[in-house]
Amino acid sequence: MFLRVLVFSLVTMVFSGILNALQAATGPSPELIQLVQFAPALGVGVMFLLFRRTTRVDARFTPPALERSALIVGIVVAAMAVSVLVHVIAGRPWRADGLPFPFWVLVITMVIGAAGEELGWRAYLQPYLQTRFSVLRSSLVVGVLWGFWHIGGFEHGLAYMGLFVVMATALSVVMGAVLRGARRTNLVVATAAHAAVNLSLILLFTEEDGNLFPMAVLAVVWTIAAVAVSSVQVRRAVEVEDRAARPVRLG
């Protein structure tokens, strides 16, 4: 298992470098779409070629996917609303001056880019890790890899990057909890969550300029959300075990 995770990570990083170079050479605005977002999807393609029989991608589109998508988008909206409230209380600016492109265009590109990432992170790597590890542990591993994969954040310093990794890992835990029992609809649900987060960051915050305050707020808020969601999952698991352990009365 470790070998496959390592291979996937290395292949994804190689494709990331190639796509970043391609973007720099061809010139599409990174504010519209970042080609590097398709690196995880290309990584899955390589894994499929190397391990065809055991490479599975959870990408079904079913009614439960819509329900889970609505749930995770609701959680994103709540987390971002709390983050805005913290900015207001602290007297910090929280709203960007304007959008670089029309909102509907950003929605389309954010969904496409998020799908490119989530095909690798939550549709492939998460289910693969869960064949051996718990949902929580798998989510933590995916979150850390996902966070450090955004290697460009290091240009803003170690503190910024550390906070970003914390936020990404916490968000991964929340997504993993919502995906539990989602009947192989990981790609749809995770794409909805990822796109919602990216759109919220563009609309509400300027954390990508290296400002530590919004990144710190987002890291704390998402960590609290991850702890809360994980606690609910643990409590439900205990309740299920208790019901299963109760004696059944016959007659």
PDB file of N, CA, C and O in Angstrom, residues 76 125 132 152 169 184 186 204 213 216 222 227 229 245:
ATOM      1  N   VAL A  76     -19.877  23.987   4.262  1.00  0.00           N
ATOM      2  CA  VAL A  76     -18.933  24.992   3.761  1.00  0.00           C
ATOM      3  C   VAL A  76     -19.480  26.396   3.980  1.00  0.00           C
ATOM      4  O   VAL A  76     -18.760  27.293   4.452  1.00  0.00           O
ATOM      5  N   LEU A 125      -7.682   7.995  -4.067  1.00  0.00           N
ATOM      6  CA  LEU A 125      -6.789   7.735  -2.938  1.00  0.00           C
ATOM      7  C   LEU A 125      -7.555   7.440  -1.650  1.00  0.00           C
ATOM      8  O   LEU A 125      -7.185   6.529  -0.897  1.00  0.00           O
ATOM      9  N   ARG A 132      -7.705  -0.411   4.079  1.00  0.00           N
ATOM     10  CA  ARG A 132      -6.887  -0.882   5.194  1.00  0.00           C
ATOM     11  C   ARG A 132      -7.047  -0.037   6.457  1.00  0.00           C
ATOM     12  O   ARG A 132      -6.921  -0.555   7.556  1.00  0.00           O
ATOM     13  N   GLY A 152       3.142  25.700  -3.863  1.00  0.00           N
ATOM     14  CA  GLY A 152       3.304  27.132  -4.118  1.00  0.00           C
ATOM     15  C   GLY A 152       3.071  27.988  -2.880  1.00  0.00           C
ATOM     16  O   GLY A 152       3.536  29.136  -2.814  1.00  0.00           O
ATOM     17  N   THR A 169      -6.168  19.670   5.846  1.00  0.00           N
ATOM     18  CA  THR A 169      -6.350  18.397   6.545  1.00  0.00           C
ATOM     19  C   THR A 169      -7.690  18.363   7.266  1.00  0.00           C
ATOM     20  O   THR A 169      -8.407  17.353   7.231  1.00  0.00           O
ATOM     21  N   ARG A 184     -20.115   5.153  -3.209  1.00  0.00           N
ATOM     22  CA  ARG A 184     -19.175   5.351  -4.313  1.00  0.00           C
ATOM     23  C   ARG A 184     -19.448   6.616  -5.112  1.00  0.00           C
ATOM     24  O   ARG A 184     -19.195   6.676  -6.318  1.00  0.00           O
ATOM     25  N   ASN A 186     -17.996   9.521  -4.374  1.00  0.00           N
ATOM     26  CA  ASN A 186     -16.980  10.430  -3.840  1.00  0.00           C
ATOM     27  C   ASN A 186     -16.675  11.604  -4.751  1.00  0.00           C
ATOM     28  O   ASN A 186     -16.536  12.730  -4.293  1.00  0.00           O
ATOM     29  N   LEU A 204     -14.783  35.944  -0.671  1.00  0.00           N
ATOM     30  CA  LEU A 204     -14.770  36.516   0.670  1.00  0.00           C
ATOM     31  C   LEU A 204     -13.397  36.923   1.191  1.00  0.00           C
ATOM     32  O   LEU A 204     -13.299  37.846   1.996  1.00  0.00           O
ATOM     33  N   PHE A 213      -3.734  36.303   8.695  1.00  0.00           N
ATOM     34  CA  PHE A 213      -4.954  36.356   9.517  1.00  0.00           C
ATOM     35  C   PHE A 213      -6.090  35.527   8.928  1.00  0.00           C
ATOM     36  O   PHE A 213      -6.648  34.667   9.617  1.00  0.00           O
ATOM     37  N   ALA A 216      -5.252  31.853   9.179  1.00  0.00           N
ATOM     38  CA  ALA A 216      -5.346  31.352  10.554  1.00  0.00           C
ATOM     39  C   ALA A 216      -6.803  31.137  10.955  1.00  0.00           C
ATOM     40  O   ALA A 216      -7.148  30.130  11.587  1.00  0.00           O
ATOM     41  N   TRP A 222     -12.088  25.445  10.398  1.00  0.00           N
ATOM     42  CA  TRP A 222     -12.222  24.114   9.810  1.00  0.00           C
ATOM     43  C   TRP A 222     -11.758  23.013  10.761  1.00  0.00           C
ATOM     44  O   TRP A 222     -12.287  21.895  10.721  1.00  0.00           O
ATOM     45  N   VAL A 227     -13.466  18.475  14.171  1.00  0.00           N
ATOM     46  CA  VAL A 227     -13.651  17.842  15.480  1.00  0.00           C
ATOM     47  C   VAL A 227     -15.129  17.574  15.732  1.00  0.00           C
ATOM     48  O   VAL A 227     -15.518  16.497  16.204  1.00  0.00           O
ATOM     49  N   VAL A 229     -17.629  17.228  13.484  1.00  0.00           N
ATOM     50  CA  VAL A 229     -18.149  16.188  12.593  1.00  0.00           C
ATOM     51  C   VAL A 229     -17.641  14.816  13.016  1.00  0.00           C
ATOM     52  O   VAL A 229     -18.391  13.829  13.023  1.00  0.00           O
ATOM     53  N   ALA A 245     -25.895  -4.703  20.193  1.00  0.00           N
ATOM     54  CA  ALA A 245     -25.549  -5.540  21.345  1.00  0.00           C
ATOM     55  C   ALA A 245     -26.754  -5.836  22.240  1.00  0.00           C
ATOM     56  O   ALA A 245     -26.678  -6.706  23.106  1.00  0.00           O
TER      57      ALA A 245
END
